[in-house]
């Protein structure tokens, strides 16, 4: 079972719309743990539920970053949702602020 911080993170990530992404820092701030971007990455990396679209969370520099199923799969899923990716970086117009 996940703690309340992890549950908040999952809730926020589930609210990211198709065609958009959020940074680990953005998710941490929205979850009330603003200095815990790495914690967000760890929580998402350990997630096994397909109901949480972890592929929609990227690094603050726009790079797609890691993914449990591999970077290629993350890029494939994002592109399928309409996210523009150049050189493994997400177009700024797709990043939630």
C-alpha positions as a LaTeX table, in Angstrom:
\begin{tabular}{lrrr}
\hline
Residue & $x$ (\AA) & $y$ (\AA) & $z$ (\AA) \\
\hline
Unk1 & 0.00 & 0.00 & 0.00 \\
Unk2 & 1.22 & 3.48 & $-0.81$ \\
Unk3 & 1.42 & 6.33 & 1.72 \\
Unk4 & $-0.64$ & 9.52 & 1.42 \\
Unk5 & 2.12 & 11.42 & $-0.41$ \\
Unk6 & 2.33 & 8.70 & $-3.05$ \\
Unk7 & $-1.47$ & 8.67 & $-3.37$ \\
Unk8 & $-1.43$ & 12.45 & $-4.00$ \\
Unk9 & 1.26 & 11.96 & $-6.64$ \\
Unk10 & $-0.81$ & 9.30 & $-8.41$ \\
Unk11 & $-3.89$ & 11.55 & $-8.30$ \\
Unk12 & $-1.99$ & 14.44 & $-9.87$ \\
Unk13 & $-0.43$ & 12.26 & $-12.57$ \\
Unk14 & $-3.84$ & 10.78 & $-13.43$ \\
Unk15 & $-5.11$ & 14.35 & $-13.94$ \\
Unk16 & $-2.51$ & 15.17 & $-16.64$ \\
Unk17 & $-4.50$ & 15.29 & $-19.88$ \\
Unk18 & $-3.59$ & 13.36 & $-23.02$ \\
Unk19 & $-1.30$ & 15.46 & $-25.20$ \\
Unk20 & 0.28 & 17.17 & $-22.19$ \\
Unk21 & 3.13 & 16.33 & $-19.83$ \\
Unk22 & 4.25 & 17.59 & $-16.43$ \\
Unk23 & 7.70 & 17.71 & $-14.91$ \\
Unk24 & 8.71 & 15.76 & $-11.81$ \\
Unk25 & 9.15 & 19.16 & $-10.10$ \\
Unk26 & 5.64 & 20.25 & $-11.10$ \\
Unk27 & 4.12 & 17.04 & $-9.72$ \\
Unk28 & 6.12 & 17.36 & $-6.48$ \\
Unk29 & 4.96 & 20.97 & $-6.01$ \\
Unk30 & 1.30 & 20.08 & $-6.68$ \\
Unk31 & 1.56 & 17.13 & $-4.26$ \\
Unk32 & 2.76 & 19.43 & $-1.47$ \\
Unk33 & 6.34 & 18.13 & $-1.44$ \\
Unk34 & 8.05 & 20.85 & $-3.51$ \\
Unk35 & 11.63 & 19.69 & $-2.96$ \\
Unk36 & 10.94 & 16.04 & $-3.64$ \\
Unk37 & 11.14 & 15.63 & $-7.43$ \\
Unk38 & 13.37 & 12.57 & $-6.99$ \\
Unk39 & 10.82 & 11.08 & $-4.61$ \\
Unk40 & 8.19 & 11.54 & $-7.34$ \\
Unk41 & 10.46 & 9.69 & $-9.77$ \\
Unk42 & 10.94 & 6.84 & $-7.32$ \\
Unk43 & 7.21 & 6.53 & $-6.62$ \\
Unk44 & 6.39 & 6.49 & $-10.33$ \\
Unk45 & 9.22 & 4.08 & $-11.07$ \\
Unk46 & 7.79 & 1.61 & $-8.57$ \\
Unk47 & 4.20 & 2.00 & $-9.78$ \\
Unk48 & 2.70 & $-1.08$ & $-11.44$ \\
Unk49 & $-0.78$ & 0.26 & $-12.16$ \\
Unk50 & $-1.61$ & 0.99 & $-15.78$ \\
Unk51 & $-4.21$ & 3.48 & $-14.48$ \\
Unk52 & $-1.42$ & 5.94 & $-13.65$ \\
Unk53 & 0.02 & 7.43 & $-16.88$ \\
Unk54 & 3.61 & 7.70 & $-15.64$ \\
Unk55 & 4.80 & 8.28 & $-19.21$ \\
Unk56 & 3.36 & 11.82 & $-18.99$ \\
Unk57 & 5.99 & 12.94 & $-16.48$ \\
Unk58 & 9.28 & 14.31 & $-17.84$ \\
Unk59 & 12.44 & 16.00 & $-16.61$ \\
Unk60 & 12.42 & 19.76 & $-16.01$ \\
Unk61 & 14.62 & 20.32 & $-19.08$ \\
Unk62 & 11.91 & 18.70 & $-21.24$ \\
Unk63 & 13.88 & 15.49 & $-21.82$ \\
Unk64 & 11.58 & 12.48 & $-21.67$ \\
Unk65 & 13.71 & 10.81 & $-18.98$ \\
Unk66 & 13.40 & 7.24 & $-17.84$ \\
Unk67 & 10.48 & 4.86 & $-17.89$ \\
Unk68 & 9.96 & 1.39 & $-16.47$ \\
Unk69 & 9.12 & 0.03 & $-19.93$ \\
Unk70 & 12.03 & 1.88 & $-21.59$ \\
Unk71 & 12.51 & 5.28 & $-23.17$ \\
Unk72 & 11.38 & 4.08 & $-26.61$ \\
Unk73 & 8.05 & 2.98 & $-25.17$ \\
Unk74 & 7.63 & 6.28 & $-23.32$ \\
Unk75 & 8.28 & 8.23 & $-26.53$ \\
Unk76 & 5.90 & 5.96 & $-28.47$ \\
Unk77 & 3.09 & 6.50 & $-25.95$ \\
Unk78 & 3.60 & 10.27 & $-25.85$ \\
Unk79 & 3.64 & 10.56 & $-29.63$ \\
Unk80 & 0.49 & 8.42 & $-29.84$ \\
Unk81 & $-1.15$ & 11.03 & $-27.59$ \\
Unk82 & $-0.07$ & 13.88 & $-29.87$ \\
Unk83 & 2.99 & 15.12 & $-27.97$ \\
Unk84 & 5.69 & 16.53 & $-30.25$ \\
Unk85 & 9.13 & 15.12 & $-29.40$ \\
Unk86 & 12.39 & 16.19 & $-31.00$ \\
Unk87 & 15.66 & 14.56 & $-29.97$ \\
Unk88 & 13.95 & 12.93 & $-26.96$ \\
Unk89 & 12.76 & 16.36 & $-25.74$ \\
Unk90 & 9.12 & 17.35 & $-25.43$ \\
Unk91 & 7.96 & 20.53 & $-27.17$ \\
Unk92 & 7.43 & 23.33 & $-24.63$ \\
Unk93 & 3.82 & 23.77 & $-25.75$ \\
Unk94 & 2.99 & 20.37 & $-24.23$ \\
Unk95 & 4.48 & 20.99 & $-20.75$ \\
Unk96 & 2.07 & 22.04 & $-18.00$ \\
Unk97 & 3.24 & 25.06 & $-16.04$ \\
\hline
\end{tabular}
